mmCIF file of C-alpha atoms in Angstrom:
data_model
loop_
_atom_site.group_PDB
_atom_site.id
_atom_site.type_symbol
_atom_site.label_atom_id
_atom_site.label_comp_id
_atom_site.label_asym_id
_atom_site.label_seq_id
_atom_site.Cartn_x
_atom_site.Cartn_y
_atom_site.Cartn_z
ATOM 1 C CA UNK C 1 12.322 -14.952 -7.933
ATOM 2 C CA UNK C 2 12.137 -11.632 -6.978
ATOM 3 C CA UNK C 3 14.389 -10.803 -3.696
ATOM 4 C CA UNK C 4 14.175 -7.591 -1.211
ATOM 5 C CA UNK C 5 16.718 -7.173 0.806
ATOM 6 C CA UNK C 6 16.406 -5.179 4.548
ATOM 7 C CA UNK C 7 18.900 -4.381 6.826
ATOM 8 C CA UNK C 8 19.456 -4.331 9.800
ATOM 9 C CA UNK C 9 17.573 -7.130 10.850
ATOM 10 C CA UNK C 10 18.071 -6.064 14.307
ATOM 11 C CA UNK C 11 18.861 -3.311 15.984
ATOM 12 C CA UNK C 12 19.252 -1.946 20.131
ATOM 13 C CA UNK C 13 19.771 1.101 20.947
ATOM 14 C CA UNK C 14 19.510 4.036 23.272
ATOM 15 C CA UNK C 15 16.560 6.547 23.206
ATOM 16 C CA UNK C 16 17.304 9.762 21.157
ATOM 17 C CA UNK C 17 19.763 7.690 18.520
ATOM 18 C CA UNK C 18 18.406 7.970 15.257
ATOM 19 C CA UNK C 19 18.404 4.650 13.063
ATOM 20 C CA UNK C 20 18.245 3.623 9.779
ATOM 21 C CA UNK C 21 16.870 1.306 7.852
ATOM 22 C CA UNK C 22 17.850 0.068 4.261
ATOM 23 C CA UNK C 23 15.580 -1.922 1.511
ATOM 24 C CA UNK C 24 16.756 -3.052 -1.204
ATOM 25 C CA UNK C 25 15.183 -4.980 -4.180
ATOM 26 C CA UNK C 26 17.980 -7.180 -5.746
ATOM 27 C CA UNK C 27 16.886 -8.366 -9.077
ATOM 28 C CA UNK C 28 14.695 -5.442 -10.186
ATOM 29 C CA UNK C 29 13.821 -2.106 -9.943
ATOM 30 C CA UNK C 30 10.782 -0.543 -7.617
ATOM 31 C CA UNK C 31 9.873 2.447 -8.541
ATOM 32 C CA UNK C 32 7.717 2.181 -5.325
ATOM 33 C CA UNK C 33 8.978 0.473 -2.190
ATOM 34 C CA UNK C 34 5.989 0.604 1.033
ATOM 35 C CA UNK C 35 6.999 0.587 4.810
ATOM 36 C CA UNK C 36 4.746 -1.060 7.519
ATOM 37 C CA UNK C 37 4.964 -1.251 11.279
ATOM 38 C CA UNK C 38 3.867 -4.083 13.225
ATOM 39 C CA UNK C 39 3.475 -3.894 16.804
ATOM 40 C CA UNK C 40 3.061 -7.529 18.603
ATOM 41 C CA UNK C 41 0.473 -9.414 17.797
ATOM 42 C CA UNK C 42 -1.358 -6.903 15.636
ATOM 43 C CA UNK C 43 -1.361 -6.661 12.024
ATOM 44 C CA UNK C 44 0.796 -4.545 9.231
ATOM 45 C CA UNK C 45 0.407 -0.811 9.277
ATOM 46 C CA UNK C 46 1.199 0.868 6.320
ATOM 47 C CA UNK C 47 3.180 4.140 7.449
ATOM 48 C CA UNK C 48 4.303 5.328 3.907
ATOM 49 C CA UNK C 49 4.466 4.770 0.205
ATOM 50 C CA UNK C 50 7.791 5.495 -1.055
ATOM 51 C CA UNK C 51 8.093 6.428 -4.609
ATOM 52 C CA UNK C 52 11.588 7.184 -6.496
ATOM 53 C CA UNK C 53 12.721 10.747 -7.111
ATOM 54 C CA UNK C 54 9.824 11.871 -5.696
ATOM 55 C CA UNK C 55 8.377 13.032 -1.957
ATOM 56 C CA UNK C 56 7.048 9.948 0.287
ATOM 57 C CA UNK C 57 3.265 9.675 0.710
ATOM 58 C CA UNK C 58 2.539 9.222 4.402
ATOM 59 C CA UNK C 59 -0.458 7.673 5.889
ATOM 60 C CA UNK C 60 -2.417 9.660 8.305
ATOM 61 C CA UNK C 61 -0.892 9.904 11.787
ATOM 62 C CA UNK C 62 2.644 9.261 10.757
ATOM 63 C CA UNK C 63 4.573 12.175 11.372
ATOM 64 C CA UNK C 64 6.576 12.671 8.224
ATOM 65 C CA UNK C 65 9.726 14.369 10.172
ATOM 66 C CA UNK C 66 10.343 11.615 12.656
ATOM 67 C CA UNK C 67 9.936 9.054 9.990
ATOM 68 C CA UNK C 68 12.376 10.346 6.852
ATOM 69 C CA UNK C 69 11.948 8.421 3.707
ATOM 70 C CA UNK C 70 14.612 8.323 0.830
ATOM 71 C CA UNK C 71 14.031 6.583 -2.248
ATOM 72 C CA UNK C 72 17.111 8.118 -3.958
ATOM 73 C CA UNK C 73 17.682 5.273 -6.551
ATOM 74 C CA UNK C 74 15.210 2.265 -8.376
ATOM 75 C CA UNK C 75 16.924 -0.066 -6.284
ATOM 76 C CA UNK C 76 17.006 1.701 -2.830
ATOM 77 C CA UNK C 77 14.560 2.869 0.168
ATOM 78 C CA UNK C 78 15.456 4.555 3.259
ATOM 79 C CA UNK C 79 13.741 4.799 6.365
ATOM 80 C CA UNK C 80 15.069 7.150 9.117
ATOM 81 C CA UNK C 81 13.779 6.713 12.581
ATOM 82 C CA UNK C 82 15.399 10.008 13.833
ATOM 83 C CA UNK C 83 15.430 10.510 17.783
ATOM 84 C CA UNK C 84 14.074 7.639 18.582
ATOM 85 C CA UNK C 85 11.936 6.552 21.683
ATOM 86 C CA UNK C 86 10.735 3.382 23.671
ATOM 87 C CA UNK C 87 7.405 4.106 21.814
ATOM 88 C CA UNK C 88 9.010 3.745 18.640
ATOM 89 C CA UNK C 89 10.162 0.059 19.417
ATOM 90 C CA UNK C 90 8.238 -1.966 16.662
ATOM 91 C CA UNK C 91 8.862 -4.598 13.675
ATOM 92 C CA UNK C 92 9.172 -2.691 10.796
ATOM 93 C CA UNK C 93 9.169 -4.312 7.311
ATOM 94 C CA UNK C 94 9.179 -2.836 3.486
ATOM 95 C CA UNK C 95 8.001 -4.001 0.641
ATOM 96 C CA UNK C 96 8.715 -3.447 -2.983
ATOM 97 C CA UNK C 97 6.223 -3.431 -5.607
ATOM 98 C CA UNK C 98 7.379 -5.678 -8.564
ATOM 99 C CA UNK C 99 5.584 -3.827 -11.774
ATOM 100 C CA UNK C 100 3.578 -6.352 -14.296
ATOM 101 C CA UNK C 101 2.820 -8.754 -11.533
ATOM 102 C CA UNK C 102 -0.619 -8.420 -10.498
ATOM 103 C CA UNK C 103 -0.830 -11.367 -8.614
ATOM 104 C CA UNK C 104 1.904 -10.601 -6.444
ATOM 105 C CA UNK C 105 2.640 -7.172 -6.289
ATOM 106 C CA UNK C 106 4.674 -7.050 -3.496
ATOM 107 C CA UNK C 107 7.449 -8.885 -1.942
ATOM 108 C CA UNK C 108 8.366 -8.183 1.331
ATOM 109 C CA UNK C 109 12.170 -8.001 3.374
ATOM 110 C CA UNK C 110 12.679 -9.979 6.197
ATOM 111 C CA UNK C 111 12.183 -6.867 8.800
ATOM 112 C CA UNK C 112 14.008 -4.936 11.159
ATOM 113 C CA UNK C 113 13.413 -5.300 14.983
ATOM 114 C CA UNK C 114 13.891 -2.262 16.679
ATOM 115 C CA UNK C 115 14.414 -2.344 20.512
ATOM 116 C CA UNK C 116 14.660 1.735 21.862
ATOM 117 C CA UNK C 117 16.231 1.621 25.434
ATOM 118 C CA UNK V 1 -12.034 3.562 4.011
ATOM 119 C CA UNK V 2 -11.608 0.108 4.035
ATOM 120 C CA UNK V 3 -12.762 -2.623 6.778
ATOM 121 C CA UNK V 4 -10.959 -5.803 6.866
ATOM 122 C CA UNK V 5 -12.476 -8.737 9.569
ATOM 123 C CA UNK V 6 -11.006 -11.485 10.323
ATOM 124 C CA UNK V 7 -11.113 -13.610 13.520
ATOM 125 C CA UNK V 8 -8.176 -12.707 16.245
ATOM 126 C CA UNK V 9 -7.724 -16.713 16.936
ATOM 127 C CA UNK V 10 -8.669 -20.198 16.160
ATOM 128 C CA UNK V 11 -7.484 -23.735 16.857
ATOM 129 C CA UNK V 12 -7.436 -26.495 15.064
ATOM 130 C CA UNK V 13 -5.936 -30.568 15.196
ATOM 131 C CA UNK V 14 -3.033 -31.799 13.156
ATOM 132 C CA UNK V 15 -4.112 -33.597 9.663
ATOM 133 C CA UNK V 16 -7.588 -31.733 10.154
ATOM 134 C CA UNK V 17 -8.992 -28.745 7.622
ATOM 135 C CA UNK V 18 -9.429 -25.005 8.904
ATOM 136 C CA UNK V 19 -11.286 -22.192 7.140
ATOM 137 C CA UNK V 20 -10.300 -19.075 7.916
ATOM 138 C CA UNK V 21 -12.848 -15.822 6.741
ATOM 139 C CA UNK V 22 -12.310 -12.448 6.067
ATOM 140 C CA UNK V 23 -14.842 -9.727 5.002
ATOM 141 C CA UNK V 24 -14.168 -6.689 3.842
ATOM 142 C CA UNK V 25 -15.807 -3.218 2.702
ATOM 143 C CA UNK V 26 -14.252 -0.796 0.422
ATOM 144 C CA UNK V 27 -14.510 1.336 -2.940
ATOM 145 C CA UNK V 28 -12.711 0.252 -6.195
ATOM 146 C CA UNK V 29 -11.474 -3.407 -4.888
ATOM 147 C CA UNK V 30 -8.450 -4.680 -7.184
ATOM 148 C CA UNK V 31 -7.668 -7.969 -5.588
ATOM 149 C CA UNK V 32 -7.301 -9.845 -2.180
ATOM 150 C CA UNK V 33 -4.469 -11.270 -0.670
ATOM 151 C CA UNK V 34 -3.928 -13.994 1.738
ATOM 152 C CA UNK V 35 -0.256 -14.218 3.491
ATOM 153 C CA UNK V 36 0.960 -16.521 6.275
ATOM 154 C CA UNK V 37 3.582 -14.899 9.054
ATOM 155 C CA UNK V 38 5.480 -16.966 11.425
ATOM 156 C CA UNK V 39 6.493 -14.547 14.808
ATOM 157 C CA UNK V 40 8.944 -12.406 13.999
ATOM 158 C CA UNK V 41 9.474 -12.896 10.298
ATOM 159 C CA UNK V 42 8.264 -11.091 7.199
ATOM 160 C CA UNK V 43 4.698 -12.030 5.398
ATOM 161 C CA UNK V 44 4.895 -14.648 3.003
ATOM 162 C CA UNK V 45 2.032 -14.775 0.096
ATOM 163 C CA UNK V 46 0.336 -17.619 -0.148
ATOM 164 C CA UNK V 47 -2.519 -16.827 -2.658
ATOM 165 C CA UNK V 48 -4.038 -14.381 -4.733
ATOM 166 C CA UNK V 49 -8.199 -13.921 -5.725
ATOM 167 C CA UNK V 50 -9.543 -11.101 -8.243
ATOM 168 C CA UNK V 51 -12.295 -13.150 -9.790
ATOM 169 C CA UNK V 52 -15.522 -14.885 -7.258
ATOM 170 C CA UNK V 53 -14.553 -18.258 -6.958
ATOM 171 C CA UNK V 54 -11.958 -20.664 -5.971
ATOM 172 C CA UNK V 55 -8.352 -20.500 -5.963
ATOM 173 C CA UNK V 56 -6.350 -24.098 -4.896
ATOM 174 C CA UNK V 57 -2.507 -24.111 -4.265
ATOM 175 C CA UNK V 58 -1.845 -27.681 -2.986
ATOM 176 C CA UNK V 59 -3.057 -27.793 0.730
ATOM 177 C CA UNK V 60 -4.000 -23.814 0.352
ATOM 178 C CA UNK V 61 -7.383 -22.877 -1.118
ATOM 179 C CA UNK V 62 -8.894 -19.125 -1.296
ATOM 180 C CA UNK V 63 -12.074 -18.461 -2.300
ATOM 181 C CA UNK V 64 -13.610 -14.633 -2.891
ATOM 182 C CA UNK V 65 -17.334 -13.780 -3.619
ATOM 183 C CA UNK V 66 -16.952 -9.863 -4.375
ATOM 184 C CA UNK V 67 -20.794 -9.415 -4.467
ATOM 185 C CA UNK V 68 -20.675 -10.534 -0.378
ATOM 186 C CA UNK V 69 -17.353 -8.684 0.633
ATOM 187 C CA UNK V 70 -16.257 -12.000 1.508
ATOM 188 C CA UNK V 71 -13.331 -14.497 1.738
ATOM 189 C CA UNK V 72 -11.689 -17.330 3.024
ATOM 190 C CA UNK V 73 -8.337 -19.380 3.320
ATOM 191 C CA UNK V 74 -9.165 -22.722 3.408
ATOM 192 C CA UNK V 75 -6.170 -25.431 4.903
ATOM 193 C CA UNK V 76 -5.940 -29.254 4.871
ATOM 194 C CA UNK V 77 -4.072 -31.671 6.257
ATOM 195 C CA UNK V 78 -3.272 -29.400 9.048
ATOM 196 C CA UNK V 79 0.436 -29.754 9.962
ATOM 197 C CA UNK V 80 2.224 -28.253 12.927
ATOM 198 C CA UNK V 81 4.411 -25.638 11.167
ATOM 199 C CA UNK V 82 1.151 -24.087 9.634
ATOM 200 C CA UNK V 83 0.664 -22.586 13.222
ATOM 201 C CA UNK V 84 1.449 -18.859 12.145
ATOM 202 C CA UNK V 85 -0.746 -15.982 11.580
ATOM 203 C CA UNK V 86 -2.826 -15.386 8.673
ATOM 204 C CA UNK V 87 -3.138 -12.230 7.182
ATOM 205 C CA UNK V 88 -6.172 -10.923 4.663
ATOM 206 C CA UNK V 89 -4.991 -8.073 2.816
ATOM 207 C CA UNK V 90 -6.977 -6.199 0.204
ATOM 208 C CA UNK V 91 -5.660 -4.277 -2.514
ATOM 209 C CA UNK V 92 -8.033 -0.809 -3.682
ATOM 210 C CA UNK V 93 -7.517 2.170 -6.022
ATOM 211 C CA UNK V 94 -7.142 4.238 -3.920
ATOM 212 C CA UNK V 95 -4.750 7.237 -4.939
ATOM 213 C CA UNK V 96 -3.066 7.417 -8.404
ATOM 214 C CA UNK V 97 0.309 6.884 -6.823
ATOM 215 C CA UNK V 98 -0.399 3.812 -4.634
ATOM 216 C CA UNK V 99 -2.822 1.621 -7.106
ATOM 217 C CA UNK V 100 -1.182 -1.380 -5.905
ATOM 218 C CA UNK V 101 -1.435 -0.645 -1.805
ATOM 219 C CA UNK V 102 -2.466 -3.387 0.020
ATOM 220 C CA UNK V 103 -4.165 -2.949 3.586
ATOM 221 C CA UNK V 104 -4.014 -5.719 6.049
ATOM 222 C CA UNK V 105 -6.976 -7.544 8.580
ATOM 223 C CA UNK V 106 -5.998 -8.103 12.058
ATOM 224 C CA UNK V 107 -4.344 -11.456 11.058
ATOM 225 C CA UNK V 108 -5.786 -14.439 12.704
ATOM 226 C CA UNK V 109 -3.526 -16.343 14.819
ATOM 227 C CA UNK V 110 -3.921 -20.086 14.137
ATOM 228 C CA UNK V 111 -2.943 -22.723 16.403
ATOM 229 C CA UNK V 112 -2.298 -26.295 15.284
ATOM 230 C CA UNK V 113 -2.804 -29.102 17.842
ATOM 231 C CA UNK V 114 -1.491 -32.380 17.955
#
């Protein structure tokens, strides 16, 4: 079946690093790829819909320059956590939206842990 | 916007059955979603409901009724790994570029007892 891949699964490091994050979908192509952050024991939020050769769609309250976006290729999202902060410390997870599959639309990557020191 | 409900926790015995509900309110629904998520790992789907009705996946049922905003995840023969969280998820047109957007509920954490 369809696979996304995300990496790093896991990642420490000190406050004002910048860090990024890679999905990938393996077998197909996603023109659109969505990133959520999950804080414990709270749900998914979507932060941005990420959509090949074009400009990322942010949701409302995510600030579009601390959180870059690059969906260069149909294979490939980015997500740049630049200058990151102890606030920004979070489960983040993308998704990739798998076209003629109504019924399952998106598959997810295993997440990346982020721990800000 | 969208509202998504769905109880914060429940318990439950092994072998037993649990229904879990969601409602939800929004403009030009498309589909809802049920997922199960283990701490720390990534959303798995477990079932899919566009139509009212039922939906039954071996010990997973969903059932939707679109006229009451309303569904639910029904599980039987409760076994201990189905402790996890249980995510309702709605999918909505909602801009031309993100048809297929899902939002999530709360999740509702589910604890299964011996």
């Amino acid at each position: 079946g369809a696979v996304v891949s995300q990496h790093p699964s896991w990642v420490i490091c000190k406050s004002g690093t910048s860090v990024k994050i890679e999905c990938r979908s393996l077998d197909f192509q996603a023109t659109t790829m969505f990133w959520y952050r999950q804080f414990p024991k709270q749900s998914l939020m979507l932060m941005a819909t990420s959509n090949e050769g074009s400009k990322a769609t942010y949701e409302q309250g995510v600030e579009k320059d601390k959180f870059l976006i690059n969906h260069a290729s149909l294979t490939l999202s980015t997500l740049t956590v630049t200058s990151a902060h102890p606030e920004d410390s979070s489960f983040y997870i993308c998704s990739a939206f798998l076209p003629g599959q109504p019924n399952q639309p998106q598959h997810f990557g295993d997440g990346t842990r982020l721990s800000i020191l | 916007g969208q509202n998504i409900d769905q109880p914060t926790e429940m318990t439950a015995t092994e072998g037993a059955i649990v229904q879990i509900n969601c409602t939800y309110q929004t403009s030009g629904f498309n589909g809802l979603f049920w997922y199960q998520q283990h701490a720390g790992e990534a959303p798995t789907f477990l079932s899919y409901n566009v139509l009212d009705g039922l939906e039954e996946k071996g010990r997973f049922s969903s059932f939707l009724s679109r006229s009451k905003g309303y569904s639910y995840l029904l599980l039987k023969e409760l076994q201990m790994k189905d402790s996890a969280s249980y995510l309702c998820a709605v999918r909505a047109f909602r801009r031309v570029d993100a048809g297929n957007m899902l939002t999530f509920g709360g999740g509702t954490r589910l604890m299964v007892k011996p």
